[in-house]
CSV table of C-alpha atoms in Angstrom, one decimal:
chain,number,residue,atom,x,y,z
S,1,MET,CA,29.6,-2.7,-18.2
S,2,THR,CA,27.4,-5.5,-19.6
S,3,GLU,CA,25.3,-4.4,-22.6
S,4,THR,CA,21.6,-4.4,-21.8
S,5,SER,CA,18.5,-4.4,-24.0
S,6,MET,CA,14.7,-4.8,-23.9
S,7,ASP,CA,15.2,-8.6,-24.4
S,8,ASP,CA,17.0,-9.0,-21.0
S,9,LYS,CA,15.2,-11.6,-18.9
S,10,CYS,CA,15.4,-9.4,-15.8
S,11,LEU,CA,13.0,-6.9,-17.4
S,12,TYR,CA,10.3,-9.6,-17.6
S,13,LYS,CA,8.2,-8.5,-14.6
S,14,LEU,CA,8.4,-4.8,-15.4
S,15,ILE,CA,7.3,-5.3,-18.9
S,16,GLN,CA,4.6,-7.8,-18.0
S,17,GLU,CA,3.3,-5.5,-15.2
S,18,ARG,CA,3.4,-2.4,-17.3
S,19,ASP,CA,1.2,-4.1,-19.9
S,20,MET,CA,-1.2,-5.4,-17.3
S,21,ILE,CA,-1.5,-2.1,-15.5
S,22,GLN,CA,-3.4,-0.8,-18.5
S,23,MET,CA,-6.1,-3.2,-17.6
S,24,MET,CA,-6.3,-2.1,-14.0
S,25,VAL,CA,-8.3,1.0,-14.7
S,26,GLU,CA,-11.5,-1.1,-15.1
S,27,SER,CA,-10.6,-3.4,-12.2
S,28,PHE,CA,-10.8,-1.1,-9.3
S,29,THR,CA,-14.1,-0.1,-7.7
S,30,GLN,CA,-15.2,2.9,-9.8
S,31,SER,CA,-17.2,6.0,-8.9
S,32,VAL,CA,-20.9,5.9,-9.7
S,33,THR,CA,-20.7,9.4,-11.2
S,34,GLU,CA,-21.7,8.8,-14.8
S,35,GLY,CA,-18.8,9.3,-17.3
S,36,ASN,CA,-16.2,10.1,-14.7
S,37,ASN,CA,-13.1,7.9,-14.9
S,38,LEU,CA,-11.0,8.6,-11.9
S,39,PHE,CA,-8.3,6.1,-12.8
S,40,GLU,CA,-6.8,7.4,-16.0
S,41,VAL,CA,-4.2,9.6,-14.2
S,42,PRO,CA,-2.8,6.9,-11.8
S,43,THR,CA,-2.8,4.2,-14.5
S,44,LYS,CA,-0.9,6.4,-16.9
S,45,ALA,CA,1.5,7.3,-14.1
S,46,PHE,CA,2.2,3.6,-13.4
S,47,VAL,CA,2.9,2.9,-17.1
S,48,GLU,CA,5.2,6.0,-17.4
S,49,HIS,CA,7.0,4.9,-14.2
S,50,HIS,CA,7.6,1.4,-15.5
S,51,ASN,CA,8.8,2.8,-18.9
S,52,GLU,CA,11.2,5.1,-17.1
S,53,LEU,CA,12.7,2.2,-15.0
S,54,ILE,CA,13.1,0.1,-18.2
S,55,ARG,CA,14.7,3.1,-20.0
S,56,ARG,CA,17.1,3.7,-17.1
S,57,TYR,CA,18.1,0.1,-16.8
S,58,ILE,CA,19.0,-0.1,-20.5
S,59,SER,CA,20.8,3.3,-20.6
S,60,GLY,CA,22.7,2.7,-17.3
S,61,GLU,CA,21.2,5.8,-15.6
S,62,PRO,CA,20.5,5.4,-11.9
S,63,PHE,CA,17.4,4.0,-10.3
S,64,ILE,CA,16.9,2.2,-7.0
S,65,SER,CA,14.8,-0.4,-5.3
S,66,SER,CA,12.9,0.8,-2.3
S,67,TYR,CA,9.6,0.9,-0.5
S,68,PHE,CA,6.7,3.2,0.2
S,69,CYS,CA,7.7,3.5,3.9
S,70,CYS,CA,11.2,4.9,3.3
S,71,ALA,CA,10.5,8.6,2.8
S,72,PRO,CA,9.8,8.5,-1.0
S,73,GLU,CA,9.6,12.3,-1.1
S,74,ILE,CA,13.4,12.2,-1.0
S,75,TYR,CA,13.5,10.1,-4.1
S,76,THR,CA,11.1,12.5,-5.9
S,77,ALA,CA,13.2,15.5,-4.9
S,78,MET,CA,16.4,13.8,-6.3
S,79,ASP,CA,14.6,12.8,-9.5
S,80,LEU,CA,15.4,9.2,-8.7
S,81,PRO,CA,12.9,6.6,-9.9
S,82,TRP,CA,12.5,3.6,-7.6
S,83,SER,CA,11.0,0.2,-8.1
S,84,THR,CA,9.4,-2.1,-5.7
S,85,PHE,CA,8.8,-5.6,-6.9
S,86,LEU,CA,6.2,-6.2,-4.2
S,87,THR,CA,3.7,-4.7,-6.6
S,88,PRO,CA,3.1,-7.8,-8.7
S,89,ALA,CA,1.8,-9.6,-5.6
S,90,PHE,CA,-1.0,-7.0,-5.4
S,91,THR,CA,-1.8,-7.2,-9.2
S,92,GLY,CA,-1.2,-11.0,-9.4
S,93,MET,CA,-4.8,-11.9,-10.4
S,94,LEU,CA,-4.1,-10.2,-13.8
S,95,ASN,CA,-1.1,-12.5,-14.4
S,96,PRO,CA,-2.1,-16.0,-15.8
S,97,ASP,CA,1.2,-17.4,-14.5
S,98,TYR,CA,0.9,-16.1,-11.0
S,99,GLN,CA,-0.1,-19.3,-9.2
S,100,ASP,CA,2.9,-21.0,-10.8
S,101,GLU,CA,5.1,-18.3,-9.4
S,102,VAL,CA,3.6,-18.7,-6.0
S,103,ASP,CA,4.3,-22.4,-6.1
S,104,ALA,CA,7.9,-21.8,-7.3
S,105,SER,CA,8.5,-19.4,-4.4
S,106,GLY,CA,7.4,-22.2,-2.1
S,107,GLN,CA,10.5,-24.1,-3.2
S,108,LEU,CA,12.7,-21.4,-1.6
S,109,PHE,CA,10.9,-20.9,1.7
S,110,ALA,CA,8.3,-22.5,3.9
S,111,THR,CA,4.8,-21.6,2.6
S,112,ASP,CA,3.8,-20.1,5.9
S,113,LEU,CA,6.1,-17.1,5.1
S,114,CYS,CA,4.3,-14.0,3.8
S,115,THR,CA,3.4,-14.7,0.1
S,116,ILE,CA,4.5,-11.2,-1.0
S,117,ILE,CA,7.9,-11.6,0.6
S,118,ARG,CA,8.3,-15.1,-1.0
S,119,GLN,CA,7.4,-13.6,-4.3
S,120,ALA,CA,9.8,-10.8,-4.1
S,121,ALA,CA,12.7,-13.1,-3.3
S,122,TYR,CA,11.7,-15.5,-6.1
S,123,TYR,CA,11.8,-12.7,-8.6
S,124,VAL,CA,15.4,-12.0,-7.6
S,125,VAL,CA,16.5,-15.7,-7.8
S,126,ALA,CA,14.6,-16.3,-11.1
S,127,ASP,CA,16.2,-13.1,-12.7
S,128,MET,CA,12.8,-11.6,-13.3
S,129,VAL,CA,13.5,-8.1,-12.0
S,130,PRO,CA,16.5,-5.8,-12.9
S,131,PRO,CA,19.3,-5.2,-10.4
S,132,PRO,CA,19.2,-1.5,-9.5
S,133,THR,CA,21.9,1.1,-9.0
S,134,ALA,CA,21.4,0.8,-5.2
S,135,ILE,CA,19.0,-0.6,-2.7
S,136,ILE,CA,17.2,1.1,0.2
S,137,ALA,CA,16.2,-1.9,2.4
S,138,MET,CA,12.9,-2.1,4.1
S,139,MET,CA,13.7,-2.9,7.7
S,140,HIS,CA,10.3,-2.5,9.2
S,141,PRO,CA,7.7,-3.5,10.3
S,142,CYS,CA,8.3,-7.2,10.2
S,143,ASP,CA,11.3,-9.6,10.5
S,144,GLY,CA,10.2,-11.5,7.4
S,145,ILE,CA,11.1,-8.7,5.0
S,146,ASN,CA,14.8,-9.2,5.8
S,147,VAL,CA,14.7,-12.5,4.0
S,148,VAL,CA,14.4,-10.6,0.7
S,149,HIS,CA,17.6,-8.7,1.4
S,150,GLN,CA,19.4,-11.8,2.4
S,151,VAL,CA,18.5,-13.4,-0.9
S,152,MET,CA,19.8,-10.3,-2.7
S,153,ALA,CA,23.1,-10.5,-0.9
S,154,ASN,CA,23.6,-14.0,-2.1
S,155,ASP,CA,22.4,-13.7,-5.7
S,156,LYS,CA,25.1,-13.5,-8.3
S,157,LYS,CA,23.5,-10.5,-10.1
S,158,TRP,CA,22.5,-8.6,-7.0
S,159,LYS,CA,25.3,-9.3,-4.5
S,160,ASP,CA,27.4,-6.4,-5.5
S,161,VAL,CA,24.6,-3.8,-5.5
S,162,PRO,CA,25.2,-1.4,-2.6
S,163,VAL,CA,22.5,-1.6,0.2
S,164,PHE,CA,21.5,0.8,2.9
S,165,GLY,CA,18.9,0.1,5.6
S,166,ALA,CA,17.6,2.9,7.8
S,167,ASP,CA,17.4,1.2,11.3
S,168,PRO,CA,13.9,1.8,12.7
S,169,PRO,CA,13.6,2.4,16.5
S,170,TYR,CA,10.9,0.6,18.5
S,171,TRP,CA,9.5,3.7,20.2
S,172,ALA,CA,8.3,7.1,18.9
S,173,ASP,CA,9.6,9.5,21.4
S,174,GLU,CA,11.9,12.4,20.6
S,175,ARG,CA,15.1,10.4,21.1
S,176,SER,CA,13.8,7.8,18.6
S,177,LEU,CA,12.8,10.4,16.1
S,178,ASP,CA,16.2,12.1,16.4
S,179,TYR,CA,17.9,8.8,15.8
S,180,TYR,CA,15.8,7.9,12.8
S,181,THR,CA,16.3,11.4,11.4
S,182,ASP,CA,20.1,10.8,11.5
S,183,GLN,CA,19.4,7.5,9.7
S,184,LEU,CA,17.6,9.3,6.9
S,185,TYR,CA,20.6,11.8,6.6
S,186,GLU,CA,22.8,8.7,6.2
S,187,MET,CA,20.5,7.3,3.6
S,188,VAL,CA,20.7,10.5,1.6
S,189,ALA,CA,24.5,10.5,1.7
S,190,PHE,CA,24.5,6.9,0.6
S,191,LEU,CA,22.2,7.7,-2.4
S,192,GLU,CA,24.3,10.7,-3.4
S,193,GLU,CA,27.4,8.6,-3.3
S,194,HIS,CA,26.1,5.7,-5.4
S,195,THR,CA,23.8,7.5,-7.8
S,196,GLY,CA,25.8,10.7,-8.4
S,197,LEU,CA,22.6,12.7,-7.8
S,198,LYS,CA,22.2,15.4,-5.2
S,199,LEU,CA,19.4,16.4,-2.8
S,200,THR,CA,19.0,20.1,-2.4
S,201,GLU,CA,17.0,21.9,0.3
S,202,ASP,CA,15.0,23.9,-2.2
S,203,LYS,CA,13.9,20.8,-4.2
S,204,LEU,CA,13.1,18.8,-1.0
S,205,ARG,CA,11.0,21.7,0.2
S,206,GLU,CA,9.1,21.9,-3.1
S,207,THR,CA,8.4,18.2,-3.0
S,208,CYS,CA,7.4,18.2,0.7
S,209,GLU,CA,5.0,21.2,0.2
S,210,GLU,CA,3.4,19.3,-2.7
S,211,SER,CA,3.1,16.2,-0.6
S,212,ASN,CA,1.5,18.3,2.2
S,213,ARG,CA,-1.1,19.6,-0.3
S,214,ALA,CA,-1.9,16.2,-1.6
S,215,TYR,CA,-2.1,14.6,1.8
S,216,ALA,CA,-4.3,17.4,3.1
S,217,ILE,CA,-6.8,16.7,0.3
S,218,TRP,CA,-6.5,13.0,1.0
S,219,ASP,CA,-7.6,13.7,4.6
S,220,GLU,CA,-10.6,15.8,3.3
S,221,TYR,CA,-11.5,12.9,1.0
S,222,SER,CA,-11.3,10.5,4.0
S,223,GLN,CA,-13.8,12.7,5.8
S,224,THR,CA,-16.3,12.4,3.0
S,225,ARG,CA,-16.4,8.7,3.6
S,226,ARG,CA,-18.0,9.4,6.9
S,227,ALA,CA,-21.2,10.3,5.0
S,228,VAL,CA,-24.1,7.9,5.0
S,229,PRO,CA,-24.2,6.4,2.4
S,230,CYS,CA,-20.4,6.3,1.7
S,231,PRO,CA,-19.8,7.9,-1.7
S,232,HIS,CA,-17.3,5.4,-3.0
S,233,GLY,CA,-16.7,1.6,-2.7
S,234,GLY,CA,-13.9,-0.1,-0.9
S,235,GLY,CA,-11.2,0.0,-3.6
S,236,MET,CA,-10.8,3.7,-3.7
S,237,GLY,CA,-8.8,4.0,-0.5
S,238,LEU,CA,-6.1,1.7,-1.7
S,239,GLN,CA,-5.9,3.6,-5.0
S,240,VAL,CA,-5.4,6.9,-3.3
S,241,PHE,CA,-2.8,5.5,-1.0
S,242,GLY,CA,-0.9,3.8,-3.8
S,243,THR,CA,-0.9,6.8,-6.1
S,244,LEU,CA,0.2,9.4,-3.5
S,245,SER,CA,2.8,7.3,-1.8
S,246,THR,CA,4.5,5.8,-4.9
S,247,ASN,CA,4.4,7.1,-8.5
S,248,LEU,CA,3.0,10.5,-7.9
S,249,CYS,CA,4.5,11.1,-4.4
S,250,GLY,CA,5.2,14.8,-4.0
S,251,LYS,CA,4.1,15.6,-7.6
S,252,PRO,CA,1.5,18.2,-8.8
S,253,GLU,CA,-0.2,15.5,-10.9
S,254,GLY,CA,-1.0,13.5,-7.7
S,255,THR,CA,-2.4,16.6,-6.0
S,256,ASP,CA,-4.6,17.4,-9.0
S,257,TRP,CA,-5.8,13.9,-9.2
S,258,VAL,CA,-6.8,13.4,-5.5
S,259,LYS,CA,-8.6,16.7,-5.8
S,260,ASP,CA,-10.7,15.2,-8.6
S,261,VAL,CA,-11.4,12.2,-6.3
S,262,LEU,CA,-12.5,14.5,-3.5
S,263,GLU,CA,-14.8,16.6,-5.8
S,264,ASP,CA,-16.4,13.4,-7.2
S,265,ALA,CA,-17.2,12.2,-3.6
S,266,GLU,CA,-18.6,15.6,-2.7
S,267,ALA,CA,-20.8,15.6,-5.7
S,268,LEU,CA,-22.2,12.2,-4.9
S,269,ILE,CA,-22.9,13.2,-1.3
S,270,LYS,CA,-24.9,16.3,-2.5
S,271,GLN,CA,-26.9,13.9,-4.7
S,272,GLY,CA,-27.4,11.5,-1.9
S,273,LYS,CA,-25.8,8.7,-3.8
S,274,GLY,CA,-23.5,6.0,-2.5
S,275,ALA,CA,-21.5,3.0,-3.5
S,276,VAL,CA,-24.7,1.0,-3.3
S,277,PRO,CA,-28.3,2.1,-3.7
S,278,GLU,CA,-29.2,0.9,-0.2
S,279,GLU,CA,-26.3,0.9,2.3
S,280,LYS,CA,-27.1,-1.6,5.1
S,281,ILE,CA,-23.7,-2.4,6.7
S,282,ARG,CA,-20.7,-0.1,7.2
S,283,LEU,CA,-17.5,-2.1,7.5
S,284,LEU,CA,-14.0,-1.5,8.6
S,285,TRP,CA,-11.5,-3.8,6.8
S,286,PHE,CA,-8.5,-3.7,9.0
S,287,ASP,CA,-5.6,-5.2,7.1
S,288,VAL,CA,-3.9,-5.0,3.7
S,289,LEU,CA,-5.8,-5.3,0.4
S,290,SER,CA,-5.2,-6.9,-3.0
S,291,LEU,CA,-6.7,-6.5,-6.4
S,292,GLY,CA,-8.7,-9.6,-5.8
S,293,THR,CA,-10.5,-8.2,-2.7
S,294,THR,CA,-11.3,-4.9,-4.5
S,295,THR,CA,-12.6,-6.5,-7.7
S,296,ASP,CA,-14.4,-9.6,-6.4
S,297,LEU,CA,-15.0,-9.7,-2.7
S,298,PHE,CA,-15.9,-6.0,-2.1
S,299,PRO,CA,-18.3,-5.8,-5.0
S,300,TRP,CA,-20.0,-9.0,-3.8
S,301,LEU,CA,-20.3,-7.5,-0.3
S,302,GLU,CA,-22.0,-4.5,-1.8
S,303,GLU,CA,-24.3,-6.4,-4.2
S,304,GLU,CA,-25.3,-9.3,-2.0
S,305,TRP,CA,-25.4,-7.6,1.4
S,306,GLY,CA,-25.4,-3.9,0.9
S,307,ALA,CA,-22.2,-3.9,2.9
S,308,VAL,CA,-19.6,-1.2,2.1
S,309,ILE,CA,-16.0,-1.1,3.1
S,310,VAL,CA,-16.2,2.4,4.4
S,311,MET,CA,-12.6,2.4,5.7
S,312,ASP,CA,-9.6,0.2,5.5
S,313,MET,CA,-6.1,0.1,6.9
S,314,PHE,CA,-4.5,1.6,3.8
S,315,GLY,CA,-7.2,4.1,3.0
S,316,TYR,CA,-7.1,5.6,6.5
S,317,ALA,CA,-5.0,8.8,6.4
S,318,PRO,CA,-3.8,10.0,9.8
S,319,TYR,CA,-0.8,11.6,8.1
S,320,SER,CA,0.9,14.5,9.7
S,321,GLN,CA,2.0,17.6,7.7
S,322,LEU,CA,5.7,18.0,7.0
S,323,ASP,CA,7.5,21.0,8.6
S,324,THR,CA,9.3,22.7,5.6
S,325,THR,CA,11.1,25.4,7.6
S,326,ASN,CA,14.5,24.1,6.9
S,327,MET,CA,16.4,20.9,6.0
S,328,ASP,CA,16.4,19.6,9.6
S,329,THR,CA,12.7,20.1,10.1
S,330,MET,CA,11.9,18.4,6.8
S,331,MET,CA,14.1,15.4,7.6
S,332,LYS,CA,12.6,15.0,11.0
S,333,SER,CA,9.1,15.3,9.7
S,334,LEU,CA,9.8,12.6,7.1
S,335,ALA,CA,11.3,10.4,9.8
S,336,ALA,CA,8.1,10.8,11.9
S,337,ARG,CA,5.9,10.1,8.9
S,338,ALA,CA,7.9,7.0,8.0
S,339,LEU,CA,7.6,5.6,11.5
S,340,ASN,CA,4.3,6.7,12.7
S,341,ASP,CA,2.0,7.5,9.8
S,342,VAL,CA,2.4,4.9,7.0
S,343,PRO,CA,-0.3,2.2,7.0
S,344,MET,CA,0.7,-1.3,8.2
S,345,ILE,CA,4.0,0.2,9.3
S,346,ARG,CA,2.5,2.4,12.0
S,347,GLN,CA,0.4,-0.5,13.4
S,348,ALA,CA,2.9,-3.3,13.2
S,349,ARG,CA,6.2,-1.6,14.0
S,350,GLY,CA,5.8,-1.1,17.7
S,351,LEU,CA,3.2,-1.4,20.5
S,352,ALA,CA,0.0,-3.4,19.9
S,353,ASP,CA,-1.9,-0.4,21.3
S,354,LEU,CA,-1.7,1.2,17.9
S,355,PHE,CA,-4.0,-1.5,16.4
S,356,LEU,CA,-6.6,-0.7,19.1
S,357,VAL,CA,-6.2,3.1,18.8
S,358,ASP,CA,-6.9,3.0,15.1
S,359,ILE,CA,-9.9,0.7,15.4
S,360,THR,CA,-11.4,2.9,18.1
S,361,ASN,CA,-11.0,6.1,16.1
S,362,ILE,CA,-12.3,4.6,12.9
S,363,VAL,CA,-15.3,2.9,14.4
S,364,LYS,CA,-16.3,6.2,16.2
S,365,GLU,CA,-15.6,8.6,13.3
S,366,TYR,CA,-17.0,6.6,10.4
S,367,LYS,CA,-20.1,5.1,12.0
S,368,ILE,CA,-18.8,1.6,11.6
S,369,ASP,CA,-21.3,-1.3,12.1
S,370,ALA,CA,-18.8,-4.2,12.2
S,371,VAL,CA,-15.1,-4.8,11.9
S,372,ILE,CA,-13.3,-7.4,9.8
S,373,TYR,CA,-9.7,-8.4,10.6
S,374,PRO,CA,-9.1,-10.8,7.6
S,375,GLY,CA,-6.1,-12.4,9.2
S,376,TYR,CA,-3.7,-12.4,6.3
S,377,MET,CA,-1.5,-15.4,6.8
S,378,GLY,CA,1.7,-13.3,6.5
S,379,HIS,CA,0.7,-10.9,9.2
S,380,LYS,CA,1.5,-13.0,12.3
S,381,ASP,CA,2.1,-9.8,14.3
S,382,GLY,CA,-1.4,-8.6,13.7
S,383,THR,CA,-2.9,-12.1,14.2
S,384,ALA,CA,-1.3,-12.2,17.7
S,385,ASN,CA,-3.4,-9.2,18.6
S,386,ILE,CA,-6.8,-10.7,17.6
S,387,GLY,CA,-7.8,-11.2,21.2
S,388,MET,CA,-7.2,-7.6,22.1
S,389,MET,CA,-8.9,-6.4,18.9
S,390,ARG,CA,-11.9,-8.5,19.6
S,391,GLU,CA,-12.1,-7.2,23.2
S,392,LYS,CA,-11.8,-3.6,22.0
S,393,CYS,CA,-14.7,-4.2,19.6
S,394,ARG,CA,-16.8,-5.6,22.4
S,395,GLU,CA,-16.1,-2.4,24.4
S,396,LEU,CA,-17.2,-0.3,21.3
S,397,GLY,CA,-20.3,-2.4,20.8
S,398,VAL,CA,-19.5,-3.6,17.3
S,399,PRO,CA,-19.2,-7.2,16.0
S,400,PHE,CA,-15.7,-8.4,15.1
S,401,THR,CA,-14.7,-11.3,13.0
S,402,THR,CA,-11.5,-12.8,11.5
S,403,ILE,CA,-11.2,-15.0,8.5
S,404,GLY,CA,-7.7,-16.4,7.9
S,405,MET,CA,-6.8,-15.9,4.3
S,406,ASP,CA,-4.0,-15.3,1.8
S,407,PHE,CA,-4.9,-12.2,-0.3
S,408,TYR,CA,-2.4,-13.3,-3.0
S,409,ASP,CA,-3.2,-17.0,-3.3
S,410,ASP,CA,-6.9,-17.8,-3.1
S,411,ARG,CA,-6.2,-21.5,-2.7
S,412,TYR,CA,-5.3,-20.9,0.9
S,413,THR,CA,-8.9,-20.0,1.7
S,414,SER,CA,-11.1,-20.0,-1.4
S,415,PRO,CA,-13.3,-17.0,-2.3
S,416,ASP,CA,-16.4,-19.2,-1.8
S,417,GLU,CA,-15.2,-20.1,1.7
S,418,VAL,CA,-14.6,-16.4,2.6
S,419,LYS,CA,-18.0,-15.4,1.3
S,420,ASP,CA,-19.7,-18.3,3.2
S,421,LYS,CA,-18.1,-17.3,6.4
S,422,LEU,CA,-19.0,-13.6,6.0
S,423,SER,CA,-22.6,-14.5,5.0
S,424,LYS,CA,-23.0,-16.6,8.2
S,425,TRP,CA,-21.6,-13.7,10.2
S,426,PHE,CA,-24.0,-11.2,8.7
S,427,GLU,CA,-26.9,-13.6,9.3
S,428,SER,CA,-25.9,-14.0,13.0
S,429,MET,CA,-26.3,-10.2,13.2
S,430,GLY,CA,-29.8,-10.4,11.8
S,431,HIS,CA,-29.1,-9.3,8.3
S,432,THR,CA,-30.6,-10.9,5.2
S,433,PRO,CA,-29.0,-11.0,1.7
S,434,LYS,CA,-30.5,-9.1,-1.1
S,435,SER,CA,-31.0,-12.4,-3.0
S,436,GLY,CA,-33.3,-13.6,-0.2
């Protein structure tokens, strides 16, 4: 086996990101409760997670590459750390070299391909991420993600890493769920073979029960955002999603933390406080987010227009509880969650109706005044549904707009252009900015 050390080039992104993550605690939209920092726990968890991946790579202990939509409770139950090098795309604004990396990725693929996917492939080719013990491929919701795995298969350092991809069905009926459950069983057998670790029923039950507790509290927290004014700003939903579905998935620390988030929101509601002193416009942001949107655009919306992102695609929590009766019920529940509950996956994997169902439910339940579909350039599946989403919003009686932007490269549509378009949209609805 080749000797490894902290100086290995392929650890570059993990080390860089670990160091940057310490800065993120002050970057997300924070609670207005004085002296309450809700970001210490998830930030510490990210740092510890990265340190463990680095340690395992150097020591030769098993770790995998995977994604949040591939039943991560299984990895927690197996004590199997997993990396996803999609994360730097979300935190890219903290990286001074990020635009250079985006440009370099454009040498590999056409620049109309999803920026996150281009970046992930570039990190493999440029030897900036460590090859894992095994790979669980992300096969849904889009065809573009398969490009990353094709790059891995042809890279000299990655080509011999074993890969398994659970094949996602198009439908969500019982036959489809049974099929995908079998796929997850095959995934477990693959992981056991290549990592030497074992999944036990008791450990999976413990993890699933913890995940259930955390997701139930997340659902309670989502309900607090129905309050007028909304207790927290737009960045908190992404933070809850990211924490509970990645580094603290199925862990007591995640449950305790999201309980703190819930209690903070409840305290603010009792005090009649919200994300802004005077909430004027309640918005649904129906797409993915990035650090740039939560640290620049969302605060601008709040400060200039009194407009709050009350709900977004990733903060919305229609998660079902996992049935922990036995191994089969747990695996089937995990299959259902992976296909039907996970944000972006649930909307884009199958029928376009799911976009419309979520918009309808959120608008009605959260007293939404207007809907923004930002039109991320990589989400061509969602963009194809703009006409249907606009018509649904007409039926619901709420204004709808789309922008056309790249969350991860603001040269595509500059922040000033985005703000100008939204300002004109608000003015067309009769609103005036706080600046006059």
